[in-house]
XYZ file of C-alpha atoms in Angstrom:
387
model
C 0.076 -0.191 0.071
C 2.765 2.274 1.000
C 4.518 1.456 -2.187
C 1.613 2.230 -4.448
C 1.468 5.711 -2.641
C 4.903 6.378 -3.336
C 4.321 5.626 -6.961
C 1.573 7.930 -7.132
C 3.294 10.838 -5.376
C 6.281 10.169 -7.764
C 4.232 10.493 -11.130
C 2.594 13.631 -9.745
C 5.752 15.409 -8.852
C 7.097 14.328 -12.342
C 4.063 15.609 -14.281
C 4.509 18.956 -12.088
C 8.014 19.220 -13.040
C 7.435 18.414 -16.665
C 5.957 21.840 -17.481
C 6.355 23.736 -20.574
C 9.394 26.318 -20.558
C 9.072 28.822 -22.933
C 12.378 29.330 -24.838
C 13.494 32.891 -25.641
C 15.281 33.244 -28.763
C 17.129 36.415 -29.340
C 17.761 37.023 -33.209
C 21.410 37.864 -33.413
C 21.940 40.351 -35.970
C 24.846 40.320 -38.132
C 26.559 43.720 -37.938
C 29.336 43.319 -40.162
C 27.081 43.307 -43.436
C 26.681 47.160 -42.468
C 29.418 49.528 -43.854
C 29.311 51.292 -40.477
C 30.317 48.393 -38.567
C 32.925 48.894 -36.238
C 32.402 52.874 -36.834
C 32.284 54.311 -33.178
C 30.881 57.673 -34.521
C 27.679 55.928 -35.764
C 24.761 55.903 -33.281
C 22.837 52.824 -33.138
C 19.063 52.963 -32.403
C 16.835 50.385 -31.359
C 13.483 50.914 -33.272
C 11.637 48.320 -31.040
C 12.228 50.262 -27.829
C 11.414 53.461 -29.704
C 8.007 51.813 -30.661
C 7.339 50.862 -27.391
C 7.937 54.391 -26.115
C 5.456 55.886 -28.521
C 2.889 53.493 -27.547
C 3.459 54.245 -23.744
C 3.290 58.046 -24.664
C -0.080 57.625 -26.521
C -1.535 55.942 -23.586
C -0.629 58.338 -21.366
C -2.130 61.380 -23.511
C -5.290 59.237 -23.651
C -5.775 59.127 -20.044
C -4.791 62.731 -19.676
C -7.526 63.639 -22.082
C -9.837 61.527 -20.326
C -9.166 63.227 -16.840
C -9.593 66.624 -18.494
C -13.097 65.714 -19.890
C -14.074 64.379 -16.600
C -13.178 67.365 -14.728
C -15.165 69.808 -17.449
C -18.068 67.854 -16.889
C -17.957 67.802 -13.191
C -17.241 71.740 -13.103
C -20.277 72.386 -15.580
C -23.244 74.313 -14.014
C -26.512 75.066 -15.298
C -27.321 78.462 -16.647
C -30.737 78.864 -14.911
C -31.475 78.047 -11.224
C -34.729 78.023 -9.387
C -34.759 80.582 -6.687
C -36.014 78.271 -3.734
C -38.294 79.623 -0.706
C -35.471 79.121 1.773
C -33.416 81.573 -0.217
C -35.968 84.104 0.021
C -36.424 83.821 3.758
C -32.962 84.067 4.032
C -32.486 87.550 1.895
C -35.455 88.868 4.087
C -33.472 87.895 7.082
C -30.375 89.655 6.081
C -32.347 92.785 4.993
C -33.902 93.141 8.498
C -30.872 92.545 10.354
C -29.231 95.281 8.297
C -31.981 97.757 8.525
C -32.133 97.097 12.391
C -28.616 97.849 12.952
C -28.591 100.883 10.613
C -31.747 102.181 12.570
C -30.314 101.383 15.989
C -26.859 103.210 14.988
C -28.270 106.243 13.141
C -31.702 106.708 15.198
C -33.364 106.829 11.545
C -36.952 104.742 11.478
C -36.760 101.620 9.747
C -37.987 101.264 6.454
C -41.918 100.706 6.185
C -41.739 97.069 4.637
C -39.324 96.056 7.750
C -41.327 97.951 10.201
C -44.261 95.606 9.144
C -42.364 92.545 9.406
C -41.293 93.505 13.231
C -44.475 94.485 14.056
C -45.975 90.937 12.781
C -43.500 89.188 14.685
C -44.148 91.057 17.742
C -47.958 90.855 17.468
C -48.109 87.290 16.417
C -44.981 85.641 17.627
C -44.618 84.156 14.186
C -41.002 84.036 12.214
C -39.703 85.021 8.891
C -41.136 82.081 7.105
C -44.681 82.840 8.558
C -44.575 86.353 7.254
C -43.281 85.350 3.633
C -46.200 82.645 3.557
C -48.930 85.132 4.559
C -47.567 87.844 2.087
C -47.258 85.417 -0.574
C -49.049 86.684 -3.633
C -51.264 83.747 -4.791
C -52.325 85.435 -8.086
C -48.768 85.781 -9.327
C -48.103 82.211 -8.650
C -47.624 79.414 -11.433
C -50.692 76.987 -11.804
C -48.371 74.227 -11.014
C -47.056 75.616 -7.652
C -50.563 76.576 -6.549
C -51.557 72.984 -7.284
C -48.733 71.611 -5.469
C -49.328 74.036 -2.517
C -52.983 72.875 -2.817
C -52.407 69.158 -2.504
C -49.710 69.546 0.166
C -52.091 71.244 2.327
C -55.131 68.996 1.681
C -53.219 65.822 1.094
C -50.320 65.830 3.427
C -50.392 62.177 4.167
C -49.256 61.561 0.484
C -45.515 61.983 -0.855
C -44.334 64.558 -3.345
C -44.103 61.556 -5.839
C -47.703 60.549 -5.169
C -49.095 63.917 -5.448
C -47.300 64.427 -8.851
C -48.803 61.198 -10.145
C -52.394 62.218 -9.142
C -51.617 65.837 -10.770
C -50.751 64.032 -13.934
C -53.342 61.347 -13.830
C -55.999 63.975 -13.598
C -54.791 66.914 -15.636
C -51.798 65.294 -17.835
C -52.644 65.506 -21.311
C -51.372 63.364 -24.230
C -52.108 64.463 -27.632
C -51.496 61.146 -29.034
C -54.042 59.074 -27.044
C -56.587 61.724 -25.975
C -59.176 63.146 -28.240
C -60.130 66.684 -28.529
C -62.924 66.326 -26.084
C -60.895 64.796 -23.733
C -58.238 67.296 -23.969
C -60.629 70.135 -23.363
C -62.308 68.485 -20.545
C -59.126 68.204 -18.882
C -58.359 71.818 -19.462
C -61.667 72.938 -17.898
C -60.949 70.529 -14.690
C -57.754 72.039 -14.366
C -58.885 75.629 -14.810
C -61.369 74.845 -12.075
C -59.055 73.125 -9.655
C -56.503 76.218 -10.047
C -59.418 78.763 -8.928
C -60.234 76.479 -5.994
C -56.953 76.156 -4.970
C -56.432 80.113 -5.159
C -59.613 80.560 -3.093
C -58.391 78.132 -0.553
C -54.836 79.541 0.057
C -56.365 83.258 0.320
C -58.765 81.889 2.920
C -55.847 79.884 4.855
C -54.017 83.299 5.145
C -56.469 84.325 7.891
C -56.634 81.154 9.531
C -52.571 80.722 9.413
C -52.444 84.204 11.023
C -54.648 83.361 13.815
C -52.599 79.891 14.402
C -49.450 81.665 14.467
C -50.865 83.956 16.997
C -52.021 81.407 19.370
C -48.526 79.793 19.463
C -45.485 81.726 19.046
C -42.726 80.286 17.281
C -40.143 82.899 18.303
C -36.817 81.588 20.079
C -36.061 83.405 23.322
C -32.943 85.222 21.360
C -35.707 86.578 19.022
C -37.942 87.903 21.358
C -35.262 89.379 23.365
C -34.069 91.054 20.094
C -37.641 92.202 19.248
C -38.226 93.604 23.013
C -34.820 95.371 22.847
C -35.993 96.962 19.834
C -39.343 97.909 20.838
C -37.843 99.505 23.982
C -35.422 101.425 21.924
C -38.253 102.495 19.972
C -39.990 103.885 22.628
C -37.190 105.583 24.528
C -36.653 107.291 21.338
C -40.029 108.282 20.914
C -39.968 109.709 24.455
C -36.765 111.646 23.947
C -38.077 113.037 20.686
C -41.203 114.197 22.263
C -39.397 115.910 25.157
C -37.020 117.410 22.836
C -39.756 118.897 20.646
C -41.481 120.030 23.709
C -38.196 121.844 24.977
C -37.685 123.524 21.544
C -41.183 124.826 21.706
C -40.837 126.256 25.065
C -37.354 127.829 23.946
C -38.758 129.309 20.961
C -41.960 130.741 22.971
C -39.594 132.576 25.419
C -37.236 133.745 22.642
C -40.262 135.132 20.847
C -41.251 136.740 24.095
C -37.798 138.101 25.210
C -37.476 139.843 21.711
C -40.912 141.217 21.647
C -41.949 144.835 21.331
C -40.730 145.720 24.972
C -36.995 144.683 24.052
C -34.643 147.506 24.137
C -31.453 146.015 24.634
C -29.099 143.553 26.852
C -29.099 144.647 30.243
C -25.711 143.960 32.407
C -25.460 144.429 36.445
C -22.506 146.406 37.244
C -22.341 146.726 41.093
C -25.577 148.291 42.234
C -26.260 149.801 38.890
C -27.560 148.399 35.455
C -26.327 149.244 31.843
C -28.154 148.332 28.792
C -26.186 147.736 25.430
C -28.542 148.739 22.798
C -29.253 146.394 19.663
C -29.983 147.912 16.233
C -30.984 144.796 14.262
C -33.129 142.720 16.930
C -34.636 140.327 14.219
C -30.853 139.258 12.921
C -29.973 138.694 16.696
C -33.104 136.656 17.523
C -32.452 134.515 14.143
C -28.654 133.973 15.148
C -29.112 133.215 18.576
C -32.022 130.838 18.276
C -30.061 127.987 17.096
C -26.780 127.359 19.275
C -25.015 125.552 16.046
C -24.664 129.279 14.521
C -22.476 130.228 17.760
C -20.525 126.893 17.415
C -19.858 127.159 13.617
C -17.992 129.976 13.888
C -15.132 128.262 15.341
C -15.252 124.878 13.264
C -12.658 124.138 10.491
C -13.852 123.103 6.985
C -14.962 119.897 7.739
C -17.955 121.519 9.723
C -17.423 119.225 12.428
C -14.261 119.496 14.032
C -13.380 123.007 16.352
C -10.246 124.500 14.974
C -10.414 127.881 16.876
C -10.444 126.463 20.494
C -9.107 129.802 21.878
C -11.766 132.069 20.210
C -14.457 129.179 21.314
C -13.497 129.070 25.043
C -13.231 132.925 25.264
C -16.481 133.567 23.758
C -18.136 130.823 25.963
C -16.461 132.134 29.049
C -17.557 135.592 28.268
C -21.189 134.431 27.690
C -21.232 132.563 31.047
C -19.717 135.618 32.766
C -21.186 138.502 31.114
C -21.801 140.677 34.270
C -18.415 139.834 35.902
C -16.697 141.147 32.758
C -18.730 144.106 32.364
C -18.268 145.111 35.928
C -14.787 144.741 35.118
C -14.444 147.131 32.238
C -16.656 149.575 34.118
C -14.404 149.625 37.076
C -11.076 149.771 34.573
C -12.806 152.747 33.044
C -13.646 154.648 36.370
C -10.009 154.034 37.512
C -8.516 155.493 34.089
C -10.685 158.575 34.263
C -9.510 159.311 37.753
C -6.068 158.808 36.944
C -6.318 161.168 33.954
C -7.953 163.752 36.219
C -5.222 163.684 38.606
C -2.834 163.857 36.004
C -4.262 166.717 34.362
C -4.612 168.698 37.945
C -0.985 168.191 38.826
C 0.184 169.862 35.353
C 0.387 173.677 36.467
C 0.417 176.060 33.684
C 3.259 178.669 33.854
C 2.564 180.509 30.993
C 2.622 184.423 31.738
C -1.003 186.017 31.771
C -2.199 188.061 29.122
C -3.551 191.391 29.151
C -6.503 192.563 27.361
C -5.988 195.654 25.307
C -8.525 197.891 23.714
C -11.521 196.705 21.983
C -13.186 198.576 19.044
C -17.128 197.868 18.899
C -19.116 199.772 16.510
C -16.609 202.871 16.505
C -16.619 202.706 20.479
C -13.386 201.268 22.211
C -13.579 199.369 25.455
C -10.501 198.815 27.666
C -10.323 196.376 30.513
C -8.693 197.646 33.509
C -8.507 194.554 35.510
C -9.241 190.684 35.308
C -10.987 190.078 38.474
C -15.032 190.608 38.711
C -14.655 191.855 42.084
C -12.580 194.504 40.818
C -14.586 195.383 37.943
C -17.519 195.752 40.383
C -15.815 198.139 42.929
C -13.983 200.066 40.077
C -15.376 202.855 37.930
C -14.420 203.529 34.659
C -15.414 206.020 31.965
C -16.184 205.502 28.129
C -14.468 208.230 26.255
C -15.627 209.073 22.737
C -13.201 210.544 20.194
C -13.668 213.621 18.938
């Protein structure tokens, strides 16, 4: 038994070893038959190797072309894209955010359309999506969009594919199969269905508004933002009313001050009062009714930066201390007058006295005999006439 096994094993191994061996035969080229044999300056070229390189290069170029074609197909984008409702909501949200930031920064009121959205969110608690749905113009929608919206609301248990199947089954037209009567019947049915869908969607707006109002969809952050904005608006409104009231009071008092009884500005100098008369009262009133006219005297070319700081502070200090400055110059004037009078009194005139000669008046000569009035009273004089 063991001998048989050995024979079998030997036979198998012999069969395995007797595999055909491919012999590679190299073609020996006799170079001696060429004239250039043995010439070292002649370059030898293996044409088989050149052909192999050309084939490899062609394969690589084909692969590169295929790659470029694939890349071009991937980067190609459609020219027309449908604007989805989510994109509209995002655009509205960005517009609202920018408008609110600008209103807070500048103090200007919100645009009317943005203000309506904010009021809607505050009153109902709805979000921007709800506002877009409520303000959607059904009459401008495409018939297919209207029917899709209608079926989505009425048959919410069906998938989008099932709803499209029903619409195609009821209103789809195949001119090769349907006759003229069937086509007309489907067109009329489609028209009635669209009209019914429009009426339904319009009715849903009021119901949708009440549903939104009943359950707020706003997050706490959105509600806080709306509360902040409304508080800001109320503060601005209160500040505006207060400012307008203060302005009216000031204008009324200004009109009263510059009335018919106005004679000028009075200054208190010690226990006395002095008045500075004003020639053009209306011009002074018009200038001083706006404090910006005072400030603008000292600003630069940019109309906002005070360039003449020295002039500004001097004028403002003078305005805030008008009576004290008037008293200072009044006292200074008095002191200068007394000083001048004293200097004049100390200046004694040493010029000799002048004697009066005869005076001829109407042919009559007069002669003053003394300068003292007392001497004239006690002394007699005669008027002599010439012969």
